[in-house]
Amino acid sequence: MSVSVVVPVKDGERLLREVLDALARESPDEVIVIDSGSRDRSVAIARDAGARVVEIEPGEFGHGRTRNLGASLCAGELICFLTQDATPCPGWLAAYREAFTLDARVGAAYGPHLPRPDTSPMIARELREFFAAFSPAGGPVVQHEQTFLSNVNACYARACWEEIRFRDVGYAEDQAFGADLLAAGWTKVYHPGAAVLHAHDYGPLEFMRRYFDEYRGLRETTGHVEPLRLRGTLGLVGADVRWMVDEGFAPGDRARWAVRSLVHHAGRRLAAPAGSRAPRLPRAVNRRLSLEGRDGGATAPPEPVPAGKQIPAWGNRNPDYHEAALVRANGPAPLLDPVPGMAERERLRIAMILPPFRRGSGGHNTLLQIVTRLERRGHVCSLWIQDVMRMHQSDWPGVLRFNLREFFAPVAAPVYKGFDAWQGADVVIATGWQTVYPALLLGGTRARVYVVNDHEPEFYPTSVERAIAERTYGEGLYCISASPWLRDVLAERYGAQGDTFELGVEHDTYQPRAVARRDDTVVYYARHGTPRRAVPVGISALEELHRRRPQTRFVLFGDRRPVEAPFPHEHLGVRSPLELSWLYSQATVGLCLSMTNFSLMPKEMLACGLPCVELAGVSAESIFGPDGPIELADLDPVAIAGALERLLDDRELREQRSRRGIEFVAGHTWEHATDQVEAGLRHALAMREASWGVVA
Amino acid sequence: MDGAPGAQESTELERLRARVAALETELVEVQARANAAVAAAQERAYWLERWHVDLNALMQKPGAAQFRALLRAIRWVGRTTRRIKRRFAP
C-alpha cells in the first residue's frame, strides 16, 4: 500500500527537522507539508528535507479543512497525518501498514503519543496510562465502538476519507471523524507500534488555556459538556506521586512536581467546564481564555445555507441491515469441511438462532417443542437470541432462558444473547428472516438450515424488511418449511431447496374435554394486531352471521385488547392452552383465518373435536386437502358466514367433521414433526458431504 | 498409476477416519458438558440476572471490601458468643 504523509505546519521550526528526518527513515512514498503562514524557517526546513510544500493563507487554515486539502493533494492509498511536533518512532510506518490488514473494513488507525524525556510527570503519566488502556494486552486492537482518534498521529484509508471527510470544525475534527467512521460501518485500529514522541508541556496557566480550547472544541463537535467537579483532584496528584516513585524521581523533585501537579489538575478541572460553556461567554473572554486566541466564533467562512445543528453519533446501527450488508459485501463465513459420516452421527451439535419472542408466539412454540425433543434424542443444542429491535435489551440471558422455558417448552439448552460466546456447531439453524444473516456470518459450522414457519415477506408492506426477508430464501440455506404450500412457494419463487414438516399438536392438552358441547357458540381467533389474520373480514363475516342468526353466541380471543365489533360478543383475551382446550371442547364451530401459512390453531381446534372454518386458496388445502376435515371458505364475509352457518345448522355435518378432524390430527405430533426436522438437518449435512464427494 | 488405494493406504485411511470419529464424539461430549454447565449456571443465577445484579461488579465498588469485613466481624462475634455460651452452659 502506498503511503502519503501530510504535516500541517505553522511556525514549527523547533521540532520540524527532527520530525521530517524521522519520517525519512520510515520511507513513505510522499510527504506534504502544508504551511499556513509561518514566519520562521519552517518552509525552508521542509524544502530541505525534500517535502512537497503547499503554502496557504493563515485565514484559510482549519483543522478539518486543511487536512481535507492535504488528503486531496496526495496520492497514497494510506494517508498519514502528523503534527509538526510529533516525531515518529522506528517502526511507525510498518505498524500502520500492519494495522490495515487486521480487518476488512479498517478506515483509520492511530498510535500512542509517547512523552519526550523532558515531559512533566503529570503529562507523561497521563499519556502512558491513556494509551495503555486501549490495548491491555499490548498488541494492536480493532475498535468497533471506541470513537477516540487523534490527528497528532493517525493514518486513514483513502476510501474511508473519501466517504467521510473531516468536518470543518474549529477543533476535534479527528474525534468527529472517529464517530462518523464507526457510524458508517468502518472500524479503526489502535496500534501500539505506530508511536510518536509528542507531548504538550506548558506552564500552569497555558495548560488551563489549552484545556479551555480542547473542551470548547469537544462541545462544538460532540456536544460534550464537562461538569464542574474538584473532587478527585488529590487522587490524581497521588497517582502522579506514585508514578514518580515508580520512575525513580528524587524526593525533592517529587515534592516540587507534586505542587505543580496539584495546580495542574485543579486548573484543568476549572478550565475544562469553562471551555464546555464557552458559547455562553462573551467573545472577548473567549479570546482571552483561549491559547489559540480564538474568540469561539465560526471558523468557517459564512455559508449560503446556514449550518445544521451538529448531532453527535447516537443510537446503534440496525443489525438487520448491517449484517445483510456485511454478507453482501464479503459473502458468508466459510463452512467447515464435511467429514465422512457426519450426517449419520448419532448426536449432532445443533445451534438454533431465535428472533425476539413474546408469550404466545406460535412460531417460537413450534421451535422450542422441536428443540426439547431433539435434546431428548441426545443432540447437543444451544439457543442464540438475535435481539433485533432490542426487544430484550434489558433481559439477561438467564432471564431469557427462564422465559423460553416458561412460555414454550422446558428446554435444557443454554441460552445466549448475541454471538460473543459462539462456539461452532454441526448445524446452525436460522428461524426467521432476521436470523439468516447472523447465521451466514457464523463460522465453525458444517451446514446452515432455515426452519421456515411462514412466508415472512408477506408480513410487511413494500419496505427494506420485505426485501431482506425475500432475499433470505435465496441465500443457499437448506429450508425446512412448515407446510407443503410453503415449501412450494420457496422453491418456485426463490429456488430454495428443502424439506417440509408438519406442525404437531400437544395431544395431552388439546383433546375433547368432559364438557357438554353447546350448539350456538362460534369461537373466533380475532388477533387483530396481526394483519395476516384478516380480522376485518372475520368481523364482517360474524356480523353477517349475527344478522342471519341473532341467537348465536360469539366468543372472541387471541388479543389482549377487545376488537371493535358491531355485534354482541364475549372477549376472552389471551388464554392458556389448557383453557383453550376447554373452550374448544364446549364450542360449536371455530373460525381461524390465515392469509399466509396456516397456523396451529385449526389443528388444535380439530384435536378437541371442534369443526372449524379456514381460508380457501392459501395454505390449508396443502395440509388438510380440498375436502378434508376443515370447512374452507373464500376471503369473503358472506362466504365465511355461509360456511359457519352450514356447520351451525347441520348437526350431522358438524359431527362428521369433528370425527374426521380428531382422526386427522391424531398422527400430527411433535415427535413426528421432530422426526421430519431431524431428517432435514441430516439431509442438509448429507448434501454437504455429497457436494464434496465425501464417502463414508 | 492405479487410482485405487493400496492395502496400506486403506488401513491408514480407516485409522484416520476412526480417529476423526473419535474426536468428533469427544467434541460432542465436551460441548454437552459445557452446555449443561452454562445452563445450570443460568438457572442458579436467575434471580440475580432478573434483578440485574452483577455480584462481581458490586464487590468491586468502594466500600464492598469493608462491608464484607464487617459481615465477617459480625459473624465472628456471633460464633464466639455461641462458643462461649456452649462452654459455660450447665
mmCIF file of C-alpha atoms in Angstrom, chain A residues 17 20-21 41-51 53:
data_model
loop_
_atom_site.group_PDB
_atom_site.id
_atom_site.type_symbol
_atom_site.label_atom_id
_atom_site.label_comp_id
_atom_site.label_asym_id
_atom_site.label_seq_id
_atom_site.Cartn_x
_atom_site.Cartn_y
_atom_site.Cartn_z
ATOM 1 C CA ARG A 17 13.549 18.985 11.182
ATOM 2 C CA LEU A 20 10.958 15.139 8.882
ATOM 3 C CA ASP A 21 14.246 13.293 9.480
ATOM 4 C CA ARG A 41 12.210 28.828 8.896
ATOM 5 C CA SER A 42 9.596 26.083 8.677
ATOM 6 C CA VAL A 43 9.148 26.308 4.895
ATOM 7 C CA ALA A 44 12.890 26.221 4.240
ATOM 8 C CA ILE A 45 13.343 23.237 6.574
ATOM 9 C CA ALA A 46 10.556 21.353 4.829
ATOM 10 C CA ARG A 47 12.005 22.054 1.372
ATOM 11 C CA ASP A 48 15.484 20.994 2.547
ATOM 12 C CA ALA A 49 14.032 17.721 3.756
ATOM 13 C CA GLY A 50 12.553 17.054 0.301
ATOM 14 C CA ALA A 51 8.929 17.500 1.280
ATOM 15 C CA VAL A 53 5.428 22.302 0.407
#
